[in-house]
PDB file of C-alpha atoms in Angstrom:
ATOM      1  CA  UNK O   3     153.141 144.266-162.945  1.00 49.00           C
ATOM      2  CA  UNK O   4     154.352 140.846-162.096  1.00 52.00           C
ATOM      3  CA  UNK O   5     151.129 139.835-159.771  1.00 50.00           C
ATOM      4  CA  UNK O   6     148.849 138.830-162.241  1.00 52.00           C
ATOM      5  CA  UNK O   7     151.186 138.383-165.198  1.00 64.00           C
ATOM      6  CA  UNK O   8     153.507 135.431-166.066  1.00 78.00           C
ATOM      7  CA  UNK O   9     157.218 136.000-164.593  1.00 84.00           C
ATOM      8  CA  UNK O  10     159.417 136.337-167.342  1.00 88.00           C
ATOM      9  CA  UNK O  11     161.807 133.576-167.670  1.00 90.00           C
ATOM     10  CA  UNK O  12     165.125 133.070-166.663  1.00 93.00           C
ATOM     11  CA  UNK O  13     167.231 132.151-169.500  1.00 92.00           C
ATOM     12  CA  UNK O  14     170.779 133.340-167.790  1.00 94.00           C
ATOM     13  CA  UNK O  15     172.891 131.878-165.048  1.00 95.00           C
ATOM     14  CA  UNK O  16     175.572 132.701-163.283  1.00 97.00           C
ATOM     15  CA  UNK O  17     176.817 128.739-161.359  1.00 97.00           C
ATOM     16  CA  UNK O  18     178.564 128.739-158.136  1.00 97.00           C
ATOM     17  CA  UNK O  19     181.756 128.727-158.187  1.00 96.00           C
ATOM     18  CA  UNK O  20     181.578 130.831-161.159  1.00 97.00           C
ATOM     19  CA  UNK O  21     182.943 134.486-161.468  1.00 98.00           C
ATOM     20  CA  UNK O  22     182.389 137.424-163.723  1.00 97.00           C
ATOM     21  CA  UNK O  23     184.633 140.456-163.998  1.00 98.00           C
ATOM     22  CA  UNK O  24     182.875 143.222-165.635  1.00 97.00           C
ATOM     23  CA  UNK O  25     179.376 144.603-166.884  1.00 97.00           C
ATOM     24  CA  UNK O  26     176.535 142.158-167.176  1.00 97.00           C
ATOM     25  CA  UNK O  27     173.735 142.646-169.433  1.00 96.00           C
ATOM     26  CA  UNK O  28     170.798 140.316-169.767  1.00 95.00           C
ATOM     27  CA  UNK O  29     167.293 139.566-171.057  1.00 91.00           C
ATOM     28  CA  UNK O  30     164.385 138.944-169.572  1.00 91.00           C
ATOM     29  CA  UNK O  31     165.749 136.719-166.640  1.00 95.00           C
ATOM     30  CA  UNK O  32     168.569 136.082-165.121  1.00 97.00           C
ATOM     31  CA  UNK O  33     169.907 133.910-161.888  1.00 98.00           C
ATOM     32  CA  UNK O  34     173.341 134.444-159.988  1.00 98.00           C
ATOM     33  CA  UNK O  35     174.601 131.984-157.989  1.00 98.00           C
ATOM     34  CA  UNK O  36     177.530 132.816-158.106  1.00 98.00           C
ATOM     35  CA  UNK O  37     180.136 136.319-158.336  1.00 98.00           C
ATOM     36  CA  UNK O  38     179.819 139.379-160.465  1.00 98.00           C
ATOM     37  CA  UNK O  39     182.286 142.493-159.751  1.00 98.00           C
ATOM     38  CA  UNK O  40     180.532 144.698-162.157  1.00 98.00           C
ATOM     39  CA  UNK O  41     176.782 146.059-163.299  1.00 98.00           C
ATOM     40  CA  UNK O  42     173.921 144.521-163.783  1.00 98.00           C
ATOM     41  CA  UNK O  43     171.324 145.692-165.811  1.00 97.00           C
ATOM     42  CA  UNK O  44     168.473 144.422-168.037  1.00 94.00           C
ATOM     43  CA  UNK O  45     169.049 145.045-171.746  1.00 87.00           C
ATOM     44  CA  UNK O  46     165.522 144.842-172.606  1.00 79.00           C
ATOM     45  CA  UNK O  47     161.879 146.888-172.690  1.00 84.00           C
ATOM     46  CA  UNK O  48     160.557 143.933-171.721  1.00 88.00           C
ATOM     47  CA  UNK O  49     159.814 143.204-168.249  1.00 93.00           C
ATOM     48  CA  UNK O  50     162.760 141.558-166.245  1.00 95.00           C
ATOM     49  CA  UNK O  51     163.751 139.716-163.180  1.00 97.00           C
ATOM     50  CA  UNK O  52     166.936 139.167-161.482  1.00 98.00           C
ATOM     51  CA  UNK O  53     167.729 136.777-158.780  1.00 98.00           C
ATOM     52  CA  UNK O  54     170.275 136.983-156.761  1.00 98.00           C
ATOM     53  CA  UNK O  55     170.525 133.639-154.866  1.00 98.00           C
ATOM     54  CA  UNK O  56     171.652 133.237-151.139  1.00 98.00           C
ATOM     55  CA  UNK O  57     175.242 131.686-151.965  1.00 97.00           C
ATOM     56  CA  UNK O  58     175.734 135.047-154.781  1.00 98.00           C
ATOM     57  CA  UNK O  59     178.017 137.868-154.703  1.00 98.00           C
ATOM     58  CA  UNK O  60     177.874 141.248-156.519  1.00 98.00           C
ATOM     59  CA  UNK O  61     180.011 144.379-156.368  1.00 98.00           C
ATOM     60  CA  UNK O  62     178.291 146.659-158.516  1.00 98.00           C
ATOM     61  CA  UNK O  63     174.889 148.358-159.350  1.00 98.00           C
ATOM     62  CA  UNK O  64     171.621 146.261-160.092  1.00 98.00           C
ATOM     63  CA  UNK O  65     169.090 147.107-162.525  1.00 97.00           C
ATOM     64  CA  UNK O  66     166.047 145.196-163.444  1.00 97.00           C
ATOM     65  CA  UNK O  67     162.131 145.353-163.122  1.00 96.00           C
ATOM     66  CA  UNK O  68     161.829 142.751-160.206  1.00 97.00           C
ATOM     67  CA  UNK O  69     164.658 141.975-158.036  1.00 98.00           C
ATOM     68  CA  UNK O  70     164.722 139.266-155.519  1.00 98.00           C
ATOM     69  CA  UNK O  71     168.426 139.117-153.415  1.00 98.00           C
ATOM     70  CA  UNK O  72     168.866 136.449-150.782  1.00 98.00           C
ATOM     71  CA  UNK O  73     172.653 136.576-151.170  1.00 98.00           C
ATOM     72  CA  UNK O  74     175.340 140.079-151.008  1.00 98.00           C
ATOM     73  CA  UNK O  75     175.028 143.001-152.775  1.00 98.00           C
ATOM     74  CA  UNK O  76     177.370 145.620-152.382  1.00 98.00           C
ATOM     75  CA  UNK O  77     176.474 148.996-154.762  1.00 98.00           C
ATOM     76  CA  UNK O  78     173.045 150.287-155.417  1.00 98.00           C
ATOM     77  CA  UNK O  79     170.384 148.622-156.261  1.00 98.00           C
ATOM     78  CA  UNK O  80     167.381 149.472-158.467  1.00 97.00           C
ATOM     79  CA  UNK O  81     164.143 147.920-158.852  1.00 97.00           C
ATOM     80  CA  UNK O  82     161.877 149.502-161.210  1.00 95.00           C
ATOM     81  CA  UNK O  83     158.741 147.879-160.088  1.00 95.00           C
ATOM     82  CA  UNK O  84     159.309 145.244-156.952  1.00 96.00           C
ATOM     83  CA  UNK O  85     162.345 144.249-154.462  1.00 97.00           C
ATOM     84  CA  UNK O  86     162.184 141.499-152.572  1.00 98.00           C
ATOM     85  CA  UNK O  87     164.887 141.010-149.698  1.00 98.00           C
ATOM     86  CA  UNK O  88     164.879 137.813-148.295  1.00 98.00           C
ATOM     87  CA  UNK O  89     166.404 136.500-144.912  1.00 98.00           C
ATOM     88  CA  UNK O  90     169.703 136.110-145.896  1.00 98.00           C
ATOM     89  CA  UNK O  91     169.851 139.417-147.993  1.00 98.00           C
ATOM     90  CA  UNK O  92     173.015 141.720-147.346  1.00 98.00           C
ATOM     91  CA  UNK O  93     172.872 144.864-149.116  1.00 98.00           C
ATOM     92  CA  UNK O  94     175.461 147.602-148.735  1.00 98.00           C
ATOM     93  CA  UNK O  95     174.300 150.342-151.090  1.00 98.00           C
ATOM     94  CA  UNK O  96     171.262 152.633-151.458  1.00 98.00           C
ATOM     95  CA  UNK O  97     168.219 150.414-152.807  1.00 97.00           C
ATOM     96  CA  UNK O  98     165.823 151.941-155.103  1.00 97.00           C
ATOM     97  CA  UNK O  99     162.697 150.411-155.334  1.00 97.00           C
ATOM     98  CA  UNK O 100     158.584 151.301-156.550  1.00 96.00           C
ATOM     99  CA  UNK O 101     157.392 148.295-154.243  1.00 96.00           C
ATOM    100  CA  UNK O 102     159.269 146.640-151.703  1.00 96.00           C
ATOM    101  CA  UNK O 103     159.119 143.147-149.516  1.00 97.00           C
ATOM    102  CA  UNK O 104     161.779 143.003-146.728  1.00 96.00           C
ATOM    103  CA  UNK O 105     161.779 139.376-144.679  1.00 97.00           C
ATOM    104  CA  UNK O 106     162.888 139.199-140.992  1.00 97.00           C
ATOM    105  CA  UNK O 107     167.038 139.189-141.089  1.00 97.00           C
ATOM    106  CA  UNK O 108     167.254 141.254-144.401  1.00 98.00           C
ATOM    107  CA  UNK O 109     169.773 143.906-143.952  1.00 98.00           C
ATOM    108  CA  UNK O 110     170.454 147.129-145.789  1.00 97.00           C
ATOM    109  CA  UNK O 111     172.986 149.335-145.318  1.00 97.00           C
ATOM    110  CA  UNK O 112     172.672 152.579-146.951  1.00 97.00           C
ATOM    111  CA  UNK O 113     168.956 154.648-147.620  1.00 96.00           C
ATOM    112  CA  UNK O 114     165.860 153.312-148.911  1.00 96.00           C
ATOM    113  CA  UNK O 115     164.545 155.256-151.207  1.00 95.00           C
ATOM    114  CA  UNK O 116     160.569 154.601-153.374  1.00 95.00           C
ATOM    115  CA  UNK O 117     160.286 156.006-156.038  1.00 91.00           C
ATOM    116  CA  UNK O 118     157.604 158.510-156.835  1.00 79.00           C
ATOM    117  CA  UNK O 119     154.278 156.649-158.407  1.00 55.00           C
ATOM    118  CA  UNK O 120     153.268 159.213-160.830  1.00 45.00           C
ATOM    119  CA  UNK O 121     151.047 157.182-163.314  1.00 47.00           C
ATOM    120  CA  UNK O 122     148.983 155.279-160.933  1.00 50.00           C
ATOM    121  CA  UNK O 123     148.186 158.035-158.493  1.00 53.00           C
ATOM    122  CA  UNK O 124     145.625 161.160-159.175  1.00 53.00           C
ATOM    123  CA  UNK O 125     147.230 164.523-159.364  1.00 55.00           C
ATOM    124  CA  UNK O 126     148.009 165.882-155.782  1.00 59.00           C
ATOM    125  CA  UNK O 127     145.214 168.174-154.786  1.00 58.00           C
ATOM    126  CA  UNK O 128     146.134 172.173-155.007  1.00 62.00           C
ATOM    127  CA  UNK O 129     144.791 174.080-152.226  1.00 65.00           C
ATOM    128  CA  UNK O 130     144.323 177.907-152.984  1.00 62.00           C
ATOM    129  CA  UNK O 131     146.911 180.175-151.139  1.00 60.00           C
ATOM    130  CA  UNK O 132     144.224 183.306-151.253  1.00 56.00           C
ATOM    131  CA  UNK O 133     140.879 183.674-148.969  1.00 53.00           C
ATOM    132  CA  UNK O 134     138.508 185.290-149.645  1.00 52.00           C
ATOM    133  CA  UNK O 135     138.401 188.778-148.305  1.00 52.00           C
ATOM    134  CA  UNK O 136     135.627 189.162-145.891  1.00 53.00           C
ATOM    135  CA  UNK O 137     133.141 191.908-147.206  1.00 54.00           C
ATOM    136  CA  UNK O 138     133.271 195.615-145.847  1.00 51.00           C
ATOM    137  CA  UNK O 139     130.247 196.616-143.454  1.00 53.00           C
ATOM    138  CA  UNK O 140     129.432 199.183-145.666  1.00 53.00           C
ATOM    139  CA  UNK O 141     129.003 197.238-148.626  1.00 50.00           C
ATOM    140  CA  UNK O 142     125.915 195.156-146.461  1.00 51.00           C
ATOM    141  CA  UNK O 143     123.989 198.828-146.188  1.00 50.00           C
TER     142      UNK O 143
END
């Protein structure tokens, strides 16, 4: 999704020194460098991006398409398409992700869990339960 397009651009920021109490939603990009104690989520069917910046701090889920955290997360986190976890990334949380990019130091507490690729993939092959019965003696005669 994001390879080969554009990024979407970010058009929300949360400054150091800055805090937030409560739900955050955004469009199309967004930047924290700063503290939310609440959600995140993208508000929009377009695709989105959320970085969370080394000096940031969130307690609370994360939703957006791409998600890149260098700073703290603690709740779950949930990247629809790609998650990027760079050195200094501390996440405490289940992280939910379709493709994922973990840098050396990156640290996550709590499971990692893909989710399933249904559209891109073929169906998953059936194998037949039955044999085939091998044929009597007699009926050879």
């Amino acid at each position: 999704m994001f390879s080969r397009k554009k990024q979407p651009p970010i058009k929300s920021l949360v400054a150091h020194g800055t805090r937030i109490d409560g739900n955050v939603l955004f469009g199309e990009g967004m930047r924290i460098d700063g503290e939310v104690v609440g959600d995140i989520r993208s508000g929009t069917e377009q695709p989105s991006i959320l970085v969370i910046s080394e000096t940031a701090q969130v307690e609370g889920a994360v939703h957006a398409d791409h998600v890149i955290v260098n700073g703290t997360v603690t709740g779950p986190v949930h990247a629809a398409e790609l998650l990027e976890l760079q050195p200094k990334a501390r996440i405490t949380g289940n992280v939910h992700y379709k493709a994922l990019e973990m840098h050396q130091g990156a640290m996550i507490t709590g499971q990692m869990c893909p989710l399933a690729v249904v559209a891109d993939e073929k169906p998953p092959l059936q194998l037949s339960s039955k044999t085939a019965a091998p044929e009597s003696p007699t009926a050879l005669q």
